[in-house]
Structures are given as structure tokens and as C-alpha cells.
PDB file of C-alpha atoms in Angstrom:
ATOM      1  CA  MET H 881      14.467  -4.260  19.859  1.00 42.00           C
ATOM      2  CA  LYS H 882      15.774  -3.606  15.594  1.00 46.00           C
ATOM      3  CA  ARG H 883      13.214  -6.800  15.136  1.00 47.00           C
ATOM      4  CA  ILE H 884       9.839  -4.020  17.104  1.00 39.00           C
ATOM      5  CA  LEU H 885      11.474  -1.165  14.891  1.00 39.00           C
ATOM      6  CA  LEU H 886      11.890  -4.003  11.762  1.00 43.00           C
ATOM      7  CA  THR H 887       8.159  -4.935  11.599  1.00 41.00           C
ATOM      8  CA  LEU H 888       6.680  -2.240  12.644  1.00 38.00           C
ATOM      9  CA  ALA H 889       8.484  -0.377   9.818  1.00 44.00           C
ATOM     10  CA  VAL H 890       6.686  -3.490   7.346  1.00 43.00           C
ATOM     11  CA  PHE H 891       4.004  -3.775   8.298  1.00 42.00           C
ATOM     12  CA  ALA H 892       2.992   0.159   9.027  1.00 42.00           C
ATOM     13  CA  VAL H 893       4.430   0.896   5.129  1.00 42.00           C
ATOM     14  CA  LEU H 894       2.781  -2.759   3.526  1.00 41.00           C
ATOM     15  CA  THR H 895      -0.957  -2.383   5.935  1.00 38.00           C
ATOM     16  CA  GLY H 896      -1.435   1.458   5.779  1.00 40.00           C
ATOM     17  CA  SER H 897      -0.080   1.330   1.604  1.00 38.00           C
ATOM     18  CA  GLY H 898      -3.752   0.532   0.317  1.00 37.00           C
ATOM     19  CA  THR H 899      -4.699   4.172   1.232  1.00 34.00           C
ATOM     20  CA  LEU H 900      -2.751   5.858  -1.066  1.00 36.00           C
ATOM     21  CA  GLN H 901      -3.506   6.295  -4.679  1.00 36.00           C
ATOM     22  CA  ALA H 902      -2.855   4.181  -7.165  1.00 37.00           C
ATOM     23  CA  GLN H 903      -0.296   5.029  -9.745  1.00 38.00           C
ATOM     24  CA  SER H 904      -1.467   6.705 -13.193  1.00 40.00           C
ATOM     25  CA  LEU H 905       0.952   5.250 -16.917  1.00 43.00           C
ATOM     26  CA  GLU H 906       3.431   8.207 -16.431  1.00 56.00           C
ATOM     27  CA  SER H 907       5.270   8.028 -13.959  1.00 65.00           C
ATOM     28  CA  SER H 908       9.242   9.453 -13.219  1.00 79.00           C
ATOM     29  CA  PHE H 909      12.529   6.746 -12.853  1.00 89.00           C
ATOM     30  CA  GLU H 910      10.442   4.165 -14.953  1.00 89.00           C
ATOM     31  CA  PHE H 911      13.880   1.981 -15.208  1.00 91.00           C
ATOM     32  CA  LEU H 912      13.308   0.662 -11.846  1.00 92.00           C
ATOM     33  CA  LYS H 913      11.224  -2.308 -13.159  1.00 90.00           C
ATOM     34  CA  LEU H 914      13.722  -3.879 -15.740  1.00 90.00           C
ATOM     35  CA  PRO H 915      14.488  -7.310 -14.377  1.00 90.00           C
ATOM     36  CA  VAL H 916      17.511  -7.589 -12.538  1.00 94.00           C
ATOM     37  CA  SER H 917      17.127 -11.459 -11.492  1.00 95.00           C
ATOM     38  CA  ALA H 918      17.400 -13.658 -14.537  1.00 95.00           C
ATOM     39  CA  HIS H 919      16.246 -16.083 -11.765  1.00 96.00           C
ATOM     40  CA  SER H 920      12.985 -13.996 -11.620  1.00 95.00           C
ATOM     41  CA  SER H 921      12.350 -13.360 -14.237  1.00 94.00           C
ATOM     42  CA  SER H 922      12.350 -16.664 -16.260  1.00 95.00           C
ATOM     43  CA  LEU H 923       9.503 -17.726 -13.400  1.00 95.00           C
ATOM     44  CA  GLY H 924       7.763 -14.846 -15.088  1.00 91.00           C
ATOM     45  CA  GLY H 925       8.367 -11.242 -13.736  1.00 84.00           C
ATOM     46  CA  ARG H 926       8.175  -9.808  -9.403  1.00 87.00           C
ATOM     47  CA  ALA H 927       8.811 -13.767  -8.115  1.00 92.00           C
ATOM     48  CA  VAL H 928       8.449 -12.136  -4.753  1.00 96.00           C
ATOM     49  CA  SER H 929       7.950 -15.630  -2.813  1.00 96.00           C
ATOM     50  CA  VAL H 930      10.802 -17.756  -4.194  1.00 95.00           C
ATOM     51  CA  ALA H 931      13.421 -18.190  -1.209  1.00 92.00           C
ATOM     52  CA  ASP H 932      16.729 -19.069  -2.849  1.00 92.00           C
ATOM     53  CA  PRO H 933      20.547 -17.714  -2.006  1.00 89.00           C
ATOM     54  CA  ASP H 934      20.141 -15.328  -5.366  1.00 90.00           C
ATOM     55  CA  PRO H 935      22.529 -12.223  -4.701  1.00 91.00           C
ATOM     56  CA  ALA H 936      19.761 -10.774  -7.175  1.00 94.00           C
ATOM     57  CA  LEU H 937      16.347 -11.376  -5.560  1.00 94.00           C
ATOM     58  CA  PHE H 938      16.722  -9.127  -2.917  1.00 95.00           C
ATOM     59  CA  ILE H 939      15.817  -6.198  -5.488  1.00 95.00           C
ATOM     60  CA  GLN H 940      12.372  -7.372  -5.906  1.00 94.00           C
ATOM     61  CA  ASN H 941      11.485  -8.140  -2.224  1.00 97.00           C
ATOM     62  CA  PRO H 942      13.997  -7.302   0.130  1.00 97.00           C
ATOM     63  CA  ALA H 943      13.838 -10.002   2.526  1.00 97.00           C
ATOM     64  CA  LEU H 944      14.772 -12.585   0.256  1.00 96.00           C
ATOM     65  CA  LEU H 945      18.619 -11.273   1.545  1.00 96.00           C
ATOM     66  CA  ASN H 946      17.378 -13.205   4.443  1.00 94.00           C
ATOM     67  CA  ALA H 947      17.938 -16.408   2.178  1.00 93.00           C
ATOM     68  CA  VAL H 948      21.981 -15.423   1.359  1.00 92.00           C
ATOM     69  CA  ASP H 949      24.118 -17.913   3.531  1.00 88.00           C
ATOM     70  CA  LYS H 950      27.455 -16.792   2.102  1.00 89.00           C
ATOM     71  CA  SER H 951      29.170 -13.305   1.447  1.00 93.00           C
ATOM     72  CA  LEU H 952      28.791 -13.006  -2.766  1.00 94.00           C
ATOM     73  CA  LEU H 953      29.497 -10.574  -5.314  1.00 96.00           C
ATOM     74  CA  ALA H 954      27.286 -10.850  -8.304  1.00 96.00           C
ATOM     75  CA  LEU H 955      27.022  -9.049 -11.466  1.00 97.00           C
ATOM     76  CA  ASN H 956      24.072  -8.870 -14.221  1.00 96.00           C
ATOM     77  CA  ALA H 957      23.419  -7.388 -17.247  1.00 96.00           C
ATOM     78  CA  MET H 958      20.499  -7.424 -19.923  1.00 94.00           C
ATOM     79  CA  THR H 959      20.257  -7.058 -23.830  1.00 89.00           C
ATOM     80  CA  TRP H 960      17.372  -4.629 -24.502  1.00 81.00           C
ATOM     81  CA  PHE H 961      17.002  -2.160 -27.499  1.00 75.00           C
ATOM     82  CA  SER H 962      20.391  -1.454 -30.106  1.00 75.00           C
ATOM     83  CA  GLY H 963      21.862   1.408 -28.790  1.00 76.00           C
ATOM     84  CA  THR H 964      21.339   0.395 -24.408  1.00 87.00           C
ATOM     85  CA  THR H 965      23.695  -0.596 -22.163  1.00 89.00           C
ATOM     86  CA  ILE H 966      22.011  -2.478 -18.932  1.00 94.00           C
ATOM     87  CA  ALA H 967      24.240  -3.953 -15.905  1.00 96.00           C
ATOM     88  CA  GLY H 968      24.816  -3.971 -12.438  1.00 96.00           C
ATOM     89  CA  ALA H 969      26.356  -5.170  -9.682  1.00 97.00           C
ATOM     90  CA  GLN H 970      25.008  -6.782  -6.101  1.00 97.00           C
ATOM     91  CA  TYR H 971      27.180  -7.054  -2.810  1.00 97.00           C
ATOM     92  CA  CYS H 972      25.439  -9.101   0.008  1.00 97.00           C
ATOM     93  CA  ASN H 973      27.043 -10.497   3.387  1.00 95.00           C
ATOM     94  CA  LEU H 974      26.078 -11.475   6.748  1.00 94.00           C
ATOM     95  CA  PHE H 975      25.558  -9.763   9.470  1.00 91.00           C
ATOM     96  CA  ASP H 976      25.384 -12.588  11.726  1.00 91.00           C
ATOM     97  CA  GLU H 977      22.992 -15.643  11.787  1.00 90.00           C
ATOM     98  CA  ARG H 978      19.655 -13.918  12.260  1.00 93.00           C
ATOM     99  CA  SER H 979      21.009 -10.301   9.224  1.00 95.00           C
ATOM    100  CA  ARG H 980      21.923  -9.707   6.341  1.00 96.00           C
ATOM    101  CA  TYR H 981      23.086  -6.644   4.988  1.00 97.00           C
ATOM    102  CA  ALA H 982      23.942  -5.671   0.674  1.00 97.00           C
ATOM    103  CA  PHE H 983      24.758  -2.967  -1.523  1.00 97.00           C
ATOM    104  CA  ASN H 984      22.991  -3.098  -5.098  1.00 97.00           C
ATOM    105  CA  ALA H 985      24.130  -0.330  -8.054  1.00 97.00           C
ATOM    106  CA  ARG H 986      21.806   0.089 -11.381  1.00 97.00           C
ATOM    107  CA  TYR H 987      22.810   1.424 -15.010  1.00 95.00           C
ATOM    108  CA  VAL H 988      20.741   1.938 -18.490  1.00 94.00           C
ATOM    109  CA  ASN H 989      22.939   3.866 -21.004  1.00 92.00           C
ATOM    110  CA  TYR H 990      20.532   4.425 -23.742  1.00 89.00           C
ATOM    111  CA  GLY H 991      23.506   5.437 -25.947  1.00 84.00           C
ATOM    112  CA  LYS H 992      23.340   8.765 -28.294  1.00 81.00           C
ATOM    113  CA  MET H 993      20.987  10.809 -29.443  1.00 79.00           C
ATOM    114  CA  PRO H 994      19.487  13.275 -32.141  1.00 81.00           C
ATOM    115  CA  GLU H 995      19.189  16.665 -30.771  1.00 79.00           C
ATOM    116  CA  THR H 996      17.547  18.708 -32.447  1.00 79.00           C
ATOM    117  CA  GLN H 997      15.585  22.633 -31.872  1.00 77.00           C
ATOM    118  CA  ALA H 998      11.753  22.788 -32.343  1.00 76.00           C
ATOM    119  CA  ASP H 999      12.202  23.830 -35.912  1.00 75.00           C
ATOM    120  CA  GLY H1000      14.078  20.411 -37.020  1.00 76.00           C
ATOM    121  CA  THR H1001      17.262  22.064 -36.940  1.00 77.00           C
ATOM    122  CA  ARG H1002      19.582  19.121 -35.793  1.00 82.00           C
ATOM    123  CA  THR H1003      22.079  21.122 -33.369  1.00 78.00           C
ATOM    124  CA  GLY H1004      24.808  17.446 -32.471  1.00 79.00           C
ATOM    125  CA  THR H1005      24.008  14.174 -30.150  1.00 81.00           C
ATOM    126  CA  PHE H1006      23.116  13.649 -26.482  1.00 80.00           C
ATOM    127  CA  GLN H1007      23.220  11.451 -23.999  1.00 85.00           C
ATOM    128  CA  SER H1008      21.003   9.813 -21.834  1.00 89.00           C
ATOM    129  CA  LYS H1009      21.527   7.555 -19.013  1.00 92.00           C
ATOM    130  CA  ASP H1010      19.538   6.206 -15.725  1.00 94.00           C
ATOM    131  CA  MET H1011      21.399   5.050 -12.480  1.00 96.00           C
ATOM    132  CA  ALA H1012      20.665   3.975  -9.345  1.00 97.00           C
ATOM    133  CA  VAL H1013      22.478   3.284  -5.709  1.00 97.00           C
ATOM    134  CA  GLY H1014      21.288   1.016  -2.940  1.00 97.00           C
ATOM    135  CA  VAL H1015      21.711  -0.141   0.447  1.00 97.00           C
ATOM    136  CA  SER H1016      19.402  -3.466   2.216  1.00 97.00           C
ATOM    137  CA  TYR H1017      18.642  -4.829   5.279  1.00 97.00           C
ATOM    138  CA  SER H1018      17.367  -7.732   6.280  1.00 97.00           C
ATOM    139  CA  TYR H1019      16.064  -9.782   9.969  1.00 97.00           C
ATOM    140  CA  MET H1020      15.210 -13.139  10.882  1.00 96.00           C
ATOM    141  CA  LEU H1021      11.298 -11.339  12.794  1.00 95.00           C
ATOM    142  CA  THR H1022      10.792 -15.436  13.791  1.00 94.00           C
ATOM    143  CA  ASP H1023      11.996 -17.983  12.692  1.00 92.00           C
ATOM    144  CA  ASN H1024       9.759 -18.878   9.620  1.00 94.00           C
ATOM    145  CA  LEU H1025       9.259 -14.380   9.085  1.00 97.00           C
ATOM    146  CA  SER H1026      11.458 -12.366   7.316  1.00 97.00           C
ATOM    147  CA  GLY H1027      11.607  -9.253   6.798  1.00 97.00           C
ATOM    148  CA  GLY H1028      13.601  -6.491   4.655  1.00 97.00           C
ATOM    149  CA  VAL H1029      13.995  -2.642   3.580  1.00 97.00           C
ATOM    150  CA  SER H1030      16.342  -1.205   1.086  1.00 97.00           C
ATOM    151  CA  GLY H1031      17.031   2.629   0.611  1.00 97.00           C
ATOM    152  CA  ASN H1032      17.932   3.866  -3.140  1.00 97.00           C
ATOM    153  CA  LEU H1033      19.591   6.716  -5.165  1.00 97.00           C
ATOM    154  CA  ILE H1034      18.252   6.996  -7.893  1.00 96.00           C
ATOM    155  CA  CYS H1035      19.448   9.457 -11.435  1.00 95.00           C
ATOM    156  CA  SER H1036      17.729  10.705 -14.317  1.00 93.00           C
ATOM    157  CA  ARG H1037      20.556  12.857 -16.092  1.00 90.00           C
ATOM    158  CA  TYR H1038      19.156  13.339 -19.784  1.00 88.00           C
ATOM    159  CA  SER H1039      21.113  15.851 -22.380  1.00 82.00           C
ATOM    160  CA  SER H1040      22.079  18.599 -19.219  1.00 81.00           C
ATOM    161  CA  LYS H1041      18.684  17.617 -17.387  1.00 86.00           C
ATOM    162  CA  THR H1042      18.696  16.265 -14.406  1.00 91.00           C
ATOM    163  CA  SER H1043      16.340  14.191 -11.853  1.00 92.00           C
ATOM    164  CA  VAL H1044      16.857  12.854  -8.448  1.00 94.00           C
ATOM    165  CA  ALA H1045      15.058  11.239  -6.334  1.00 95.00           C
ATOM    166  CA  ILE H1046      15.110   8.559  -2.884  1.00 95.00           C
ATOM    167  CA  GLY H1047      13.611   5.745  -2.944  1.00 95.00           C
ATOM    168  CA  VAL H1048      12.609   2.776  -0.707  1.00 97.00           C
ATOM    169  CA  ASP H1049      11.303  -0.961  -1.123  1.00 97.00           C
ATOM    170  CA  LEU H1050      10.157  -3.246   1.930  1.00 97.00           C
ATOM    171  CA  GLY H1051       9.527  -6.260   2.265  1.00 97.00           C
ATOM    172  CA  LEU H1052       7.983  -9.642   4.226  1.00 97.00           C
ATOM    173  CA  LEU H1053       8.741 -13.229   3.631  1.00 97.00           C
ATOM    174  CA  TYR H1054       6.467 -16.074   4.921  1.00 97.00           C
ATOM    175  CA  ILE H1055       7.931 -20.215   5.197  1.00 96.00           C
ATOM    176  CA  ILE H1056       5.635 -22.436   6.022  1.00 93.00           C
ATOM    177  CA  PRO H1057       6.891 -25.242   7.781  1.00 84.00           C
ATOM    178  CA  GLY H1058       7.146 -28.948   6.523  1.00 85.00           C
ATOM    179  CA  ASN H1059       4.873 -27.782   3.420  1.00 89.00           C
ATOM    180  CA  GLY H1060       7.079 -25.656   1.326  1.00 92.00           C
ATOM    181  CA  VAL H1061       5.051 -22.762   0.941  1.00 96.00           C
ATOM    182  CA  SER H1062       6.347 -19.695   1.245  1.00 97.00           C
ATOM    183  CA  ILE H1063       4.105 -15.860   0.679  1.00 97.00           C
ATOM    184  CA  GLY H1064       6.413 -13.407   0.015  1.00 97.00           C
ATOM    185  CA  LEU H1065       4.549  -9.297  -0.154  1.00 97.00           C
ATOM    186  CA  ALA H1066       6.646  -6.471  -1.365  1.00 97.00           C
ATOM    187  CA  ALA H1067       6.100  -2.405  -2.167  1.00 97.00           C
ATOM    188  CA  THR H1068       8.646  -0.983  -4.111  1.00 96.00           C
ATOM    189  CA  ASN H1069       9.825   2.524  -4.995  1.00 95.00           C
ATOM    190  CA  LEU H1070       8.082   4.201  -2.460  1.00 95.00           C
ATOM    191  CA  GLY H1071       9.311   7.515  -1.884  1.00 92.00           C
ATOM    192  CA  GLY H1072       9.888  10.826  -4.445  1.00 92.00           C
ATOM    193  CA  GLN H1073      12.061  13.171  -5.903  1.00 92.00           C
ATOM    194  CA  ILE H1074      14.012  15.492  -4.737  1.00 92.00           C
ATOM    195  CA  LYS H1075      15.358  16.850  -7.772  1.00 89.00           C
ATOM    196  CA  ALA H1076      13.157  17.364 -11.789  1.00 86.00           C
ATOM    197  CA  PHE H1077      13.608  17.789 -14.708  1.00 83.00           C
ATOM    198  CA  GLU H1078      12.175  21.956 -15.500  1.00 79.00           C
ATOM    199  CA  ASN H1079      10.749  21.487 -11.608  1.00 81.00           C
ATOM    200  CA  THR H1080       8.368  19.406 -13.083  1.00 81.00           C
ATOM    201  CA  PHE H1081       7.168  16.382 -10.037  1.00 84.00           C
ATOM    202  CA  GLN H1082       6.133  13.160 -11.359  1.00 85.00           C
ATOM    203  CA  LYS H1083       5.582  10.032  -9.174  1.00 87.00           C
ATOM    204  CA  MET H1084       8.238   7.463  -8.059  1.00 91.00           C
ATOM    205  CA  PRO H1085       6.463   4.201  -9.894  1.00 91.00           C
ATOM    206  CA  PHE H1086       5.231   2.483  -6.838  1.00 93.00           C
ATOM    207  CA  ASP H1087       4.491  -1.022  -6.386  1.00 94.00           C
ATOM    208  CA  ILE H1088       3.084  -3.153  -4.404  1.00 96.00           C
ATOM    209  CA  CYS H1089       3.518  -7.145  -5.438  1.00 97.00           C
ATOM    210  CA  ALA H1090       2.332 -10.360  -3.737  1.00 97.00           C
ATOM    211  CA  GLY H1091       4.480 -13.826  -3.982  1.00 97.00           C
ATOM    212  CA  PHE H1092       3.184 -17.901  -3.331  1.00 97.00           C
ATOM    213  CA  THR H1093       5.657 -20.297  -4.253  1.00 97.00           C
ATOM    214  CA  TRP H1094       5.307 -24.107  -3.526  1.00 96.00           C
ATOM    215  CA  LYS H1095       7.230 -27.754  -3.424  1.00 95.00           C
ATOM    216  CA  PRO H1096       5.529 -30.618  -3.894  1.00 94.00           C
ATOM    217  CA  ALA H1097       6.978 -32.615  -1.265  1.00 89.00           C
ATOM    218  CA  HIS H1098       8.338 -35.532  -3.101  1.00 88.00           C
ATOM    219  CA  ALA H1099       8.861 -33.693  -7.067  1.00 93.00           C
ATOM    220  CA  PRO H1100      11.413 -31.991  -8.341  1.00 95.00           C
ATOM    221  CA  LEU H1101       9.068 -29.148  -8.747  1.00 96.00           C
ATOM    222  CA  ARG H1102       8.121 -25.863  -7.926  1.00 97.00           C
ATOM    223  CA  PHE H1103       5.505 -23.716  -8.449  1.00 97.00           C
ATOM    224  CA  THR H1104       4.735 -19.501  -8.408  1.00 97.00           C
ATOM    225  CA  LEU H1105       2.774 -17.162  -8.937  1.00 97.00           C
ATOM    226  CA  SER H1106       2.838 -13.803  -8.734  1.00 97.00           C
ATOM    227  CA  MET H1107       0.851 -10.543  -8.240  1.00 96.00           C
ATOM    228  CA  ASP H1108       2.129  -7.549  -9.567  1.00 94.00           C
ATOM    229  CA  ASN H1109       0.435  -3.799  -9.353  1.00 93.00           C
ATOM    230  CA  LEU H1110      -2.039  -4.221  -6.371  1.00 94.00           C
ATOM    231  CA  THR H1111      -3.225  -1.119  -6.345  1.00 91.00           C
ATOM    232  CA  ARG H1112      -4.133   0.404  -9.924  1.00 91.00           C
ATOM    233  CA  TRP H1113      -7.605  -1.583 -10.933  1.00 91.00           C
ATOM    234  CA  LYS H1114      -8.961   0.757 -12.631  1.00 89.00           C
ATOM    235  CA  GLU H1115      -9.414   0.338 -16.703  1.00 85.00           C
ATOM    236  CA  SER H1116      -7.804   3.747 -16.907  1.00 83.00           C
ATOM    237  CA  ASP H1117      -4.670   1.905 -15.233  1.00 83.00           C
ATOM    238  CA  PHE H1118      -4.032  -0.367 -18.016  1.00 85.00           C
ATOM    239  CA  HIS H1119      -3.466  -0.430 -22.019  1.00 83.00           C
ATOM    240  CA  PHE H1120      -6.499  -1.778 -23.692  1.00 83.00           C
ATOM    241  CA  ALA H1121      -7.321  -2.422 -27.475  1.00 79.00           C
ATOM    242  CA  GLU H1122     -10.642  -0.617 -28.809  1.00 77.00           C
ATOM    243  CA  ASP H1123     -13.409  -3.732 -28.785  1.00 76.00           C
ATOM    244  CA  GLU H1124     -11.050  -5.695 -26.291  1.00 80.00           C
ATOM    245  CA  ASP H1125     -13.577  -6.013 -23.052  1.00 80.00           C
ATOM    246  CA  LYS H1126     -12.538  -4.028 -20.184  1.00 82.00           C
ATOM    247  CA  GLY H1127     -14.361  -6.090 -17.377  1.00 85.00           C
ATOM    248  CA  PHE H1128     -12.727  -6.666 -13.940  1.00 89.00           C
ATOM    249  CA  GLY H1129     -11.503 -10.336 -15.334  1.00 88.00           C
ATOM    250  CA  GLN H1130      -9.420  -8.647 -17.760  1.00 88.00           C
ATOM    251  CA  ILE H1131      -7.948  -6.356 -15.539  1.00 90.00           C
ATOM    252  CA  LEU H1132      -7.374  -8.836 -13.165  1.00 93.00           C
ATOM    253  CA  LYS H1133      -5.458 -10.433 -15.389  1.00 90.00           C
ATOM    254  CA  ARG H1134      -2.512  -8.014 -16.063  1.00 91.00           C
ATOM    255  CA  HIS H1135      -1.773  -8.679 -12.129  1.00 93.00           C
ATOM    256  CA  LEU H1136      -1.233 -12.405 -12.532  1.00 95.00           C
ATOM    257  CA  SER H1137       2.145 -14.326 -13.809  1.00 95.00           C
ATOM    258  CA  VAL H1138       2.886 -18.140 -13.329  1.00 96.00           C
ATOM    259  CA  GLY H1139       5.964 -19.285 -13.324  1.00 97.00           C
ATOM    260  CA  ILE H1140       8.072 -23.441 -12.875  1.00 97.00           C
ATOM    261  CA  ASP H1141      10.951 -24.290 -11.815  1.00 97.00           C
ATOM    262  CA  ILE H1142      12.333 -27.865 -12.516  1.00 97.00           C
ATOM    263  CA  MET H1143      15.370 -28.784 -10.525  1.00 95.00           C
ATOM    264  CA  PRO H1144      16.741 -32.729 -11.332  1.00 94.00           C
ATOM    265  CA  THR H1145      19.742 -32.009  -8.564  1.00 92.00           C
ATOM    266  CA  GLU H1146      20.306 -29.316  -6.034  1.00 89.00           C
ATOM    267  CA  THR H1147      22.271 -27.199  -8.308  1.00 92.00           C
ATOM    268  CA  PHE H1148      20.675 -27.237 -11.513  1.00 95.00           C
ATOM    269  CA  TYR H1149      17.018 -25.990 -12.881  1.00 97.00           C
ATOM    270  CA  ILE H1150      15.118 -24.783 -15.436  1.00 97.00           C
ATOM    271  CA  ALA H1151      12.155 -22.625 -15.367  1.00 97.00           C
ATOM    272  CA  ALA H1152       9.734 -21.409 -17.547  1.00 97.00           C
ATOM    273  CA  GLY H1153       7.246 -18.259 -17.119  1.00 95.00           C
ATOM    274  CA  LEU H1154       3.838 -16.541 -18.216  1.00 93.00           C
ATOM    275  CA  ASN H1155       3.482 -12.624 -18.145  1.00 92.00           C
ATOM    276  CA  MET H1156      -0.111 -12.266 -18.384  1.00 90.00           C
ATOM    277  CA  ARG H1157      -0.103  -8.353 -18.520  1.00 89.00           C
ATOM    278  CA  ASN H1158       2.946  -8.437 -21.272  1.00 85.00           C
ATOM    279  CA  ARG H1159       0.802 -11.214 -23.484  1.00 86.00           C
ATOM    280  CA  ILE H1160      -1.874  -9.041 -23.661  1.00 83.00           C
ATOM    281  CA  GLU H1161      -0.682  -5.910 -24.235  1.00 81.00           C
ATOM    282  CA  LEU H1162       2.227  -6.118 -26.139  1.00 77.00           C
ATOM    283  CA  GLY H1163       0.760  -9.617 -27.994  1.00 69.00           C
ATOM    284  CA  GLY H1164      -0.188  -7.541 -30.962  1.00 63.00           C
ATOM    285  CA  ASN H1165      -3.212  -8.551 -33.070  1.00 62.00           C
ATOM    286  CA  GLY H1166      -3.967 -11.893 -34.012  1.00 57.00           C
ATOM    287  CA  SER H1167      -0.874 -14.668 -33.503  1.00 58.00           C
ATOM    288  CA  LYS H1168       0.634 -13.974 -29.713  1.00 65.00           C
ATOM    289  CA  GLY H1169       3.127 -16.506 -30.962  1.00 70.00           C
ATOM    290  CA  LEU H1170       5.104 -16.768 -27.362  1.00 76.00           C
ATOM    291  CA  ALA H1171       4.563 -13.098 -26.526  1.00 79.00           C
ATOM    292  CA  GLY H1172       5.379 -12.616 -22.654  1.00 84.00           C
ATOM    293  CA  MET H1173       6.815 -15.885 -21.654  1.00 90.00           C
ATOM    294  CA  THR H1174      10.711 -16.550 -20.672  1.00 93.00           C
ATOM    295  CA  ILE H1175      12.021 -19.104 -19.703  1.00 96.00           C
ATOM    296  CA  GLY H1176      15.978 -19.721 -18.889  1.00 96.00           C
ATOM    297  CA  THR H1177      18.024 -22.424 -16.634  1.00 97.00           C
ATOM    298  CA  GLY H1178      20.949 -21.750 -13.921  1.00 96.00           C
ATOM    299  CA  LEU H1179      23.623 -23.503 -11.847  1.00 95.00           C
ATOM    300  CA  ARG H1180      24.601 -23.887  -8.867  1.00 92.00           C
ATOM    301  CA  LEU H1181      28.313 -25.233  -7.550  1.00 89.00           C
ATOM    302  CA  ASN H1182      29.857 -24.237  -4.393  1.00 85.00           C
ATOM    303  CA  ARG H1183      32.167 -20.775  -5.150  1.00 90.00           C
ATOM    304  CA  ILE H1184      30.272 -19.773  -8.515  1.00 93.00           C
ATOM    305  CA  MET H1185      26.729 -19.169  -9.542  1.00 95.00           C
ATOM    306  CA  PHE H1186      25.183 -18.405 -12.828  1.00 95.00           C
ATOM    307  CA  ASP H1187      21.609 -17.879 -14.687  1.00 97.00           C
ATOM    308  CA  ILE H1188      20.052 -16.767 -17.662  1.00 97.00           C
ATOM    309  CA  SER H1189      16.667 -15.946 -18.786  1.00 96.00           C
ATOM    310  CA  TYR H1190      15.585 -15.349 -22.802  1.00 94.00           C
ATOM    311  CA  GLY H1191      12.014 -13.522 -22.857  1.00 88.00           C
ATOM    312  CA  LYS H1192       9.757 -12.554 -25.010  1.00 77.00           C
ATOM    313  CA  TYR H1193       8.473  -9.668 -24.057  1.00 68.00           C
ATOM    314  CA  GLN H1194       6.804  -9.319 -27.514  1.00 61.00           C
ATOM    315  CA  VAL H1195       6.273 -10.100 -30.505  1.00 62.00           C
ATOM    316  CA  SER H1196       9.184  -8.544 -32.600  1.00 65.00           C
ATOM    317  CA  GLU H1197      11.114  -8.363 -28.713  1.00 70.00           C
ATOM    318  CA  SER H1198      13.167 -10.439 -27.367  1.00 81.00           C
ATOM    319  CA  SER H1199      16.157  -9.818 -23.756  1.00 89.00           C
ATOM    320  CA  LEU H1200      18.591 -11.609 -22.513  1.00 93.00           C
ATOM    321  CA  ILE H1201      19.592 -11.048 -18.806  1.00 95.00           C
ATOM    322  CA  CYS H1202      22.564 -12.568 -17.613  1.00 96.00           C
ATOM    323  CA  ASN H1203      23.189 -13.092 -13.359  1.00 97.00           C
ATOM    324  CA  PHE H1204      27.285 -13.853 -12.906  1.00 96.00           C
ATOM    325  CA  GLY H1205      27.995 -15.041  -8.581  1.00 94.00           C
ATOM    326  CA  PHE H1206      30.494 -15.939  -7.273  1.00 92.00           C
ATOM    327  CA  ASN H1207      31.673 -16.279  -3.301  1.00 91.00           C
ATOM    328  CA  ILE H1208      34.373 -14.261  -1.957  1.00 85.00           C
TER     329      ILE H1208
END
């Protein structure tokens, strides 16, 4: 019975979400777009089809939780702009052979900022914070198809103002046996605000992502192609330079990211990726350097795992993401 209900819920939203209005460039709780998994980040961003026992991957596709095969506690941290603290935690466990559950928490502290009146008079300082806590569940619908759902309580507090929302993530993962192929599909940040700043309600940063991962049978390589923002295909959904071509090809590029894993052993990998949108929109004029490119590595031992990625999100700014997990 629960297999039928979960299948219907996932497919109803994923197939019906095409009728939803595309998100504008302005939405609330934008921190939910920040990467949590170092491995996913090193593959270009939203790798929703990588079926690895990584306790952070399910944040972007709850169906990936079914790849976890033991009880795990994980911590993650990310470097960002000066004065900003980004951290999180995940706990994953098994209900039975076919189902998994998890809890997660995310926290972003933007540090202290000067507080001023309308005339510019400084009255002190204030802090801004974003937080989210959630619970996830995944189930093997068939031997090759997994479905998952996450529910999140989201809160932002800027000075004395507070905004609260409920978010839902849904996902599917299909593995083609014998071909080294996995296909992922996820709809994230469904839901809405239940309390808004100044009673001005905004949209959630809703997104649909799809991914394709392929591992050749006799090579220590794995290739991943991902597409995000699949409800956004208008020129106004993206940033363009004044003299830039705004045709369909340029819009299509802004949905794509590619990545490769090099796996010399079963316990170690090196990964590299490219996010086309970050490279195009954040690379600046002239030479784009390493903008939009990411690299990373990870180690999987019997009781612990460690991942780290480095991302050049624009010409002048970069970031490190670290994940540490251990079997409990």
C-alpha cells in the first residue's frame, strides 16, 4: 500500500508540475539553492542521478537516500563570503531492506551588519540567519526504481523580522541494470510561506532537475549530465549581457552542468565539473578563467567518509565544501 501511495504522490507532482508558473528571478529562501554535498558540487552542482551512499546527496533528490546502506551521521560546512557561516548535519538510517529515513538541518549566518535609519543614521547592528530542518523517506518502488519525499520547515530571521515556510521535495531514481546507467528526477522546494516579512508573500525557489549518469563497464570513470531550472525557459528568467545573444541555444546552456568521476579504487574518487550557467553569467567580460568550474575528491573507508570540493563560482570568488560522515 505504501508503495502505491508514494508512487502516486511522486508522479502526480513531477508530471503535473509542468503546469505550474515558472519562478521569477525573485523568490524567498534563496539559501536553499546552496550546495550541501561536496561530491555533487564537484560534478557541477545538481547531480540528482548519482546513486552513491553519500549522506548529503539526498538533500537534492530524496530518492538518492535509498543508496545509503548503513546508519550514518554526517556534518557539512561551506566557506562563502567573509563573515558568513554555512553548516549542516544529516542523519540517515534504514527502516528495512527497501526503505530509508533521514533527518537534516541547514544553517546560514550572514554575520553582523550595520543598522541604519532612512536618513542614514546608524543605530547599531543586526544579524541575519537562515535555517531549515527536515525529515526524508525513500522507498524502493521496484527493484530498479526508488522514490523519495522530504518535508522541511524553513525559517529566515533578519533583524527583528521573521519569515517561515513549509517545503516539500520529491524525487525518483531509476537504475538500468547491467548498463551502468542511472536516471534521476527531482522537484524541490514545493510549498509556500506561512509567515512573511511585512506580510509580503513570495514564491519558494521551486525547481525541477533531471540527471543522467553513466559508468562504462571496464573503465574507472563515471559521467554525469544534469539539467536544472526545467520550468524556466523565458529570457526574463536569466541574466543576459546587453549585447549577448538571447536565443534558445543560450537559454539551453544555462540549464546544463557536466561532471566526471575518476575512480581508481572503490574507496577513492576524483571529480571535476562545469556549471554552464555559472560560467556564462558570473564569468565577467573577457577571460572567464575557471569561473563555473569545480573539482573535488572523496574517500570511503569502513567507518568514515570524507569529501571536499573547490568551486570557482565567479572570477573573484571561490568556495570550499567539506563533508564528513561516520558509521554509528
